[in-house]
Amino acid sequence: METAALVAPVTALEFLQDAFLLTGEGPVLTVYSLRPHPKVGASLSVLQHYRIHGIRPRCLADVPEESSATGTFKEKKDVSSEPNFYDLAVFGGKAVRLVRLHVDHHDGEHLRLEILGPLMELQDWALDVRWLSRDKLCVAVAHNTALLLDAITGSVVVQRSCLEGCLLYSALLLVHESWADTVLVGGTVFNQLVLWKPEGGDKRDKAPVERRLLGHSGVIFSISYLQEQGWLASASDDRSVRLWGVGTLGGPGGKCGDLNPDCLRVLYGHQARVFSVHLSPGKVFSAGEDGACLVWDWAEGGKVVRTLKGHRAGGVRALAVSKETGGEERWVATGGADGGVRLWRVEGGEERKVRMEEAATEKLSDLKFAGQGLPKVVCVVGEEDASWSQSKFVVCTDQGLVYQYSDEQWEMVWQGAPEFQSYCAMETITVSVKDSTTKVSLCAVGNLSGSIQVFPISNPQCGILLTGGSGKIHSLIWQEAKNSIYLLASGGEGLVYRWCIEVKLDENSSLALDVNRLPPFLLPPCAKRWLTAAVCLHSTSWGFLWVCGDRRGSLLLFQEGGKLINKGRKQTDKKGVESEETGSEMMEERERNEGDDLTLQPLSCLFGVHGKQGVTSVCAYQGLLYSAGRDGCVRVFRVCPALPESFKEKTNGESLGNKLQLEVLRVQRACKGMEWLERVLFLEPEIPVEREEGCENHYKTKKHNLTEELEGGSGGEEEKTENKGREARFVIVGFHAVHFVIWDPVKQERLLAVPCGGGHRSWSLWPSHKGVWPEYGAVVFIKQGAVLASHPPGEAPSWAMKGGRTRGWGLREGVHGRGIGCVCRLGTIRGIGKGSQTETEQREVDRVEGHWEIMVMGGEDTSLTILAVHPESGSVKVLSVITDHISSVRTVTAVARQERGSENKSLSTLLVSAGGRAQMQCYRLLIGWDKQRLVPSCQVIQVASHRLDEQWERRRNRHKTVKMDPETRYMSAVVVDENTDGCLLALACSDGALRLFSVSEVKRQIDLLWETFYHQRCVLSVAVCSLQDGKGNRYKLLFSAATDGKIAVWDLTEASFSSAATSSSTRPPPIPCLDIPAHQSGVNSLAVWAEKLGQQEGGCLVTVASGGDDGQLTVSTVRVQYPGDGKTGGSRGFSQMSEPLVPPQTQLQSSNGLHLYLHPQSRIPLAHAAPLTALELLSPGLLVSTSSDQRVCLWRFSSTGISHIGALCSHVADAAGLAVWEGLMIEEEEGDTKRKTRFESEQEVLIFRGKGSQTGLKTMHKTAEGETGGRSNRDQETADEAESQEPVESLSETGDPICKISVRKRGETASESESDSVGTTQSEVNSESMKKRGKTGWVLACGQGFQLLRVTDTQMDAGMWTTGREKENHRVTLQEESI
């Protein structure tokens, strides 16, 4: 087994001279080059099964100056050229290793990592490591001890402990030229900071504590020191950062600073624990569990001047800040628990203040409105590219007056007639003048009597008066198409009046408005019958379409040239679909021919889809439509042809023609309490600027043709239409309590928050002309008769001046910040290059782009993530994130269908997820290939949802009643049967029930067919097995397991779609036909497979493998005799089964005539050192298991019992989910092909040792006959050891039964393998000619992250896992010595 991809919490970050960024993820060290643009350069696994917690660089040619990152005090050498390599000390857990980074300055793209020596293992946890000289390392360990290591031999030269022998959570070493100058600052478990010198006091005793800092109420996680100021910063579990004035620490003589250090400031701003802190001149950087990196300005009272957020749940685990050079910007890097790495630019210098949105909105700017009356409506006007300082504000008062704010002054623009007083509706738009480059802003004002005044703000005397009926104008909406401007006015009786307006220059070169009246829309009869939102789709195959939203919460579809209603008589427009160029002329002609009393009725209506509070906005983007409402939901929908079945009765046989309808694809909810949504803004996609093999997550922001994307235009070219119909990344604008909020539903965080007082007010956001959120902005709103702005209008926001991004740059995408509980593989997508290409070019695309594995993961953060994993390069792409669950996701299952197109493959998958609060969600996933970004793409369509307590939630006065049923959790789900409409699902429930559901994709609903409480305990897992006899009859067996350790077998043959359609809710649930006692406690996972027997014996053998909380692996075999066979054959091949647990030939008969015979069981009592959490079948007889002991084990089951093939130490903590599949070995061309690798070439494998041995650890060869349960005895171990001629190596002082071996690659000699025993010394290896070597197995283990493992051949025997290698680890024994 070898690792192909790894996503784990990023626990170490370090900058190298503002040119490189080093990251530690699990045992993998990765180097990113920051010049001229960030990208990954090299990667290597260096710490085996330890997690990297720190990286300390030392350049041989250029020793850096002192900083909190290096902790050294040497002066900077005057060198004329940059070094060609950097030496790095990488540490984590109980290990330290030296690595050299080679840099080719002639070719800045080429980086190479080289391991310098063996892995040095300590007897205590390393908290900090510093370079003392070229061959000496100073190490601080967890029990308040300092070590001096020889970097060449790895031996301990000096060991000195502190008199305060408590446990440390953090440590900071301050070193100078010698060991005598070293000072150690430790953060103890007792919430204190202790400062001591390893060479202090009497050398025969332990060193005394020199200084003690008290004040924290929680343990200290991080310490940073700034020499220039003599300041020390500490980050704690109590959510605070404390700054201490300690004076000079370290340096010549090992100074210990002031005798009575003071606490200068206590910085509170984090919402959870603070994990990291970094001090720099003028700034304090801190990062914590709340996922935020705060930038503090300690010169101004310790205020937060910037908040950096970009990671998902789980927090920021690592922080690094580059050096500030001459007041320029510096890099800030954050590594999250989600496995993501983000890069930020922060301005330096005390005189340059950087303010983030949340900090900037603490002080609102009053524009001091001085006009007549009270302001009622406010709008921001100006050109699309106008800056904040160039923007102008227009306000309409209750006196019918329109004012404009410009250059910090208010001036009256227009004064309305008396009928415009007491009420007005106003909207503005910026348009281009016909046949001119000039742009003007138009303003429309409506009143109670149906009059609408339209005028240019710069020249209001050119305005015109329009009439929209005789009633109140409820709302005004401007819409811009390619060549036309439309005004919609919603009047009385559900009529929406429309005009096409054109701005041009008359003979005197003055502005003039040309107006053409269009047929009005007629809204369906309902309360609150007026329009609130509209968008026009001008270039579709169905012609000119309008999608509107009304105050009742309905979505409506209108078509130009559709049905016209004239006093109840239906007429059909014979002119067909208008063209884009002559749309206004054809509308005008139609109006003259058919009269002014004609109205358009909607083609489709989704009545009340947004509840009773109304739709607030509708917009189009890249072929899809997005609507927001006051029900707290954003709905993604599209226009599609109506199904014939839905119109059969209505049309009475008429031609369906152009019948269209609106189809909701999915619903996205905002955060809890954010019900009042206003609109949707889209995030500009990050497009990779360069693709290299092994080089990933290198992005730039691509500027799109936003006009075409927003209006749905397609230039007719394939590249422009490739991504149409794919959901875009968006943020939600709305009100949360008293704040105006921009919410990121994927990151689950606020991007902007302005304390405005809540909804029911007029507001305007800058900039948002095209609906794209540039990640900065300002808000103008009205509150208590005053016009307020979140930022002073005459001052440009500093983050906008520099074009900064609030999300930063993503070097690596994050997945799940909290634990991943379940995973499901959907299939494979093959990469397709751009345009036509030759066979050689396609082969190169296959090698670089290759095949992407599509996964779905569900986690404790209540989200579902659709991922694409590239096994060859280790790249991981997040395709979509679904946040519909209200509790943790416990199980996912899918029915996938591979579809072949003309150019590429696509996947269409019916996905079902379930978890806490008895909630089940069903989606249709459409996965294809994005030729523009060269990655797979995904469209999510929401099919249905279901909750057991849904009826109780709808009950009135439910707060006065007691809910008797506990909160049920769905623990496991499996597909029992499937057809073209949907599927049947069996779910294991925590309330002791086994439930069967039917999912109908056409009806968009999930129905409960039956439930049974047979287990009367929490049901943990379910599995299904499909059988077929010689006559073609099919049978379904369902296996369910609970916390009592028993497995129940159910015959669900009758639970097919044909019988389920006719079954009623009164039909009693089935009774299990067999009980299998398997474990002493809960059964967490089941794996089932069937094997056909010969014609003479008849029937089949069904094997059930189970793993439980007792750490045991049990394999049970059930013989199934089909009805009519009439044979009772014996237990074929089971005479040698070990440890029989149940009497053989236990016979039971199902209601369908199946005869079940339970054979003796095989078991491994201690398969794992912890509860076995997941078990999967890789191939018949080959099992894969994982546990929270962080091991992935391979097992082979045969007639002789269970044999343990091998195990790999996983880098994923709390493993809970497992997915396995088989694939073919990839062919490569002959010759030397350079390929970047992410992991070192030798494959570390852990082998379970024989049960009897106490000290020695060894490798296991083929299981010999006479073994019990696949375990060898002491004599067999001795024989194998003598045969292999390898020394026994102890890797665990507690006798942990594991040993380390390596598997040599094919074609590699033993000497070559031994020479590489210290690890790969190059990040680029020459791979020789390889041909197909049979099947390849893939194992994906998930927990706190995920790891993809490659099994080179699933048919190999146990001997292939026992190739030895020389001892690699260099043991370090702690000895006290003096120098």
PDB file of N, CA, C and O in Angstrom, residues 174-194:
ATOM      1  N   LEU A 174      15.009  30.411  22.789  1.00  0.00           N
ATOM      2  CA  LEU A 174      15.739  31.589  22.335  1.00  0.00           C
ATOM      3  C   LEU A 174      17.220  31.250  22.425  1.00  0.00           C
ATOM      4  O   LEU A 174      17.767  31.093  23.530  1.00  0.00           O
ATOM      5  N   VAL A 175      17.880  31.103  21.276  1.00  0.00           N
ATOM      6  CA  VAL A 175      19.267  30.626  21.231  1.00  0.00           C
ATOM      7  C   VAL A 175      20.157  31.723  20.674  1.00  0.00           C
ATOM      8  O   VAL A 175      19.710  32.653  19.982  1.00  0.00           O
ATOM      9  N   HIS A 176      21.434  31.596  21.003  1.00  0.00           N
ATOM     10  CA  HIS A 176      22.436  32.527  20.476  1.00  0.00           C
ATOM     11  C   HIS A 176      23.605  31.708  19.936  1.00  0.00           C
ATOM     12  O   HIS A 176      23.407  30.849  19.095  1.00  0.00           O
ATOM     13  N   GLU A 177      24.777  31.914  20.435  1.00  0.00           N
ATOM     14  CA  GLU A 177      25.940  31.241  19.872  1.00  0.00           C
ATOM     15  C   GLU A 177      26.262  29.928  20.554  1.00  0.00           C
ATOM     16  O   GLU A 177      26.907  29.074  19.968  1.00  0.00           O
ATOM     17  N   SER A 178      25.863  29.777  21.800  1.00  0.00           N
ATOM     18  CA  SER A 178      26.257  28.577  22.526  1.00  0.00           C
ATOM     19  C   SER A 178      25.085  28.078  23.359  1.00  0.00           C
ATOM     20  O   SER A 178      24.061  28.755  23.525  1.00  0.00           O
ATOM     21  N   TRP A 179      25.268  26.878  23.880  1.00  0.00           N
ATOM     22  CA  TRP A 179      24.255  26.278  24.742  1.00  0.00           C
ATOM     23  C   TRP A 179      24.057  27.109  26.013  1.00  0.00           C
ATOM     24  O   TRP A 179      22.945  27.184  26.556  1.00  0.00           O
ATOM     25  N   ALA A 180      25.105  27.768  26.484  1.00  0.00           N
ATOM     26  CA  ALA A 180      25.008  28.557  27.711  1.00  0.00           C
ATOM     27  C   ALA A 180      24.142  29.792  27.535  1.00  0.00           C
ATOM     28  O   ALA A 180      23.660  30.357  28.522  1.00  0.00           O
ATOM     29  N   ASP A 181      23.951  30.247  26.305  1.00  0.00           N
ATOM     30  CA  ASP A 181      23.141  31.445  26.071  1.00  0.00           C
ATOM     31  C   ASP A 181      21.660  31.129  25.863  1.00  0.00           C
ATOM     32  O   ASP A 181      20.859  32.038  25.655  1.00  0.00           O
ATOM     33  N   THR A 182      21.292  29.877  25.886  1.00  0.00           N
ATOM     34  CA  THR A 182      19.929  29.470  25.542  1.00  0.00           C
ATOM     35  C   THR A 182      18.964  29.772  26.692  1.00  0.00           C
ATOM     36  O   THR A 182      19.284  29.538  27.867  1.00  0.00           O
ATOM     37  N   VAL A 183      17.788  30.264  26.340  1.00  0.00           N
ATOM     38  CA  VAL A 183      16.712  30.527  27.293  1.00  0.00           C
ATOM     39  C   VAL A 183      15.458  29.822  26.781  1.00  0.00           C
ATOM     40  O   VAL A 183      15.156  29.853  25.575  1.00  0.00           O
ATOM     41  N   LEU A 184      14.714  29.198  27.683  1.00  0.00           N
ATOM     42  CA  LEU A 184      13.502  28.479  27.316  1.00  0.00           C
ATOM     43  C   LEU A 184      12.311  29.108  28.034  1.00  0.00           C
ATOM     44  O   LEU A 184      12.343  29.304  29.254  1.00  0.00           O
ATOM     45  N   VAL A 185      11.272  29.406  27.261  1.00  0.00           N
ATOM     46  CA  VAL A 185      10.010  29.896  27.806  1.00  0.00           C
ATOM     47  C   VAL A 185       8.965  28.814  27.557  1.00  0.00           C
ATOM     48  O   VAL A 185       8.721  28.434  26.403  1.00  0.00           O
ATOM     49  N   GLY A 186       8.352  28.313  28.609  1.00  0.00           N
ATOM     50  CA  GLY A 186       7.379  27.232  28.478  1.00  0.00           C
ATOM     51  C   GLY A 186       6.006  27.631  28.980  1.00  0.00           C
ATOM     52  O   GLY A 186       5.880  28.348  29.977  1.00  0.00           O
ATOM     53  N   GLY A 187       4.988  27.182  28.280  1.00  0.00           N
ATOM     54  CA  GLY A 187       3.614  27.378  28.709  1.00  0.00           C
ATOM     55  C   GLY A 187       3.102  26.114  29.372  1.00  0.00           C
ATOM     56  O   GLY A 187       2.929  25.081  28.712  1.00  0.00           O
ATOM     57  N   THR A 188       2.859  26.179  30.661  1.00  0.00           N
ATOM     58  CA  THR A 188       2.571  24.985  31.440  1.00  0.00           C
ATOM     59  C   THR A 188       1.092  24.643  31.398  1.00  0.00           C
ATOM     60  O   THR A 188       0.236  25.429  30.987  1.00  0.00           O
ATOM     61  N   VAL A 189       0.798  23.422  31.867  1.00  0.00           N
ATOM     62  CA  VAL A 189      -0.572  22.961  31.965  1.00  0.00           C
ATOM     63  C   VAL A 189      -1.313  23.690  33.078  1.00  0.00           C
ATOM     64  O   VAL A 189      -2.544  23.629  33.165  1.00  0.00           O
ATOM     65  N   PHE A 190      -0.581  24.399  33.955  1.00  0.00           N
ATOM     66  CA  PHE A 190      -1.177  25.158  35.044  1.00  0.00           C
ATOM     67  C   PHE A 190      -1.376  26.629  34.689  1.00  0.00           C
ATOM     68  O   PHE A 190      -1.433  27.483  35.568  1.00  0.00           O
ATOM     69  N   ASN A 191      -1.469  26.934  33.389  1.00  0.00           N
ATOM     70  CA  ASN A 191      -1.816  28.265  32.884  1.00  0.00           C
ATOM     71  C   ASN A 191      -0.739  29.303  33.177  1.00  0.00           C
ATOM     72  O   ASN A 191      -1.041  30.495  33.266  1.00  0.00           O
ATOM     73  N   GLN A 192       0.492  28.874  33.317  1.00  0.00           N
ATOM     74  CA  GLN A 192       1.581  29.788  33.631  1.00  0.00           C
ATOM     75  C   GLN A 192       2.632  29.769  32.524  1.00  0.00           C
ATOM     76  O   GLN A 192       2.738  28.798  31.762  1.00  0.00           O
ATOM     77  N   LEU A 193       3.396  30.843  32.491  1.00  0.00           N
ATOM     78  CA  LEU A 193       4.583  30.916  31.641  1.00  0.00           C
ATOM     79  C   LEU A 193       5.802  30.888  32.549  1.00  0.00           C
ATOM     80  O   LEU A 193       5.943  31.732  33.444  1.00  0.00           O
ATOM     81  N   VAL A 194       6.670  29.902  32.340  1.00  0.00           N
ATOM     82  CA  VAL A 194       7.896  29.792  33.142  1.00  0.00           C
ATOM     83  C   VAL A 194       9.092  30.017  32.223  1.00  0.00           C
ATOM     84  O   VAL A 194       9.129  29.530  31.092  1.00  0.00           O
TER      85      VAL A 194
END
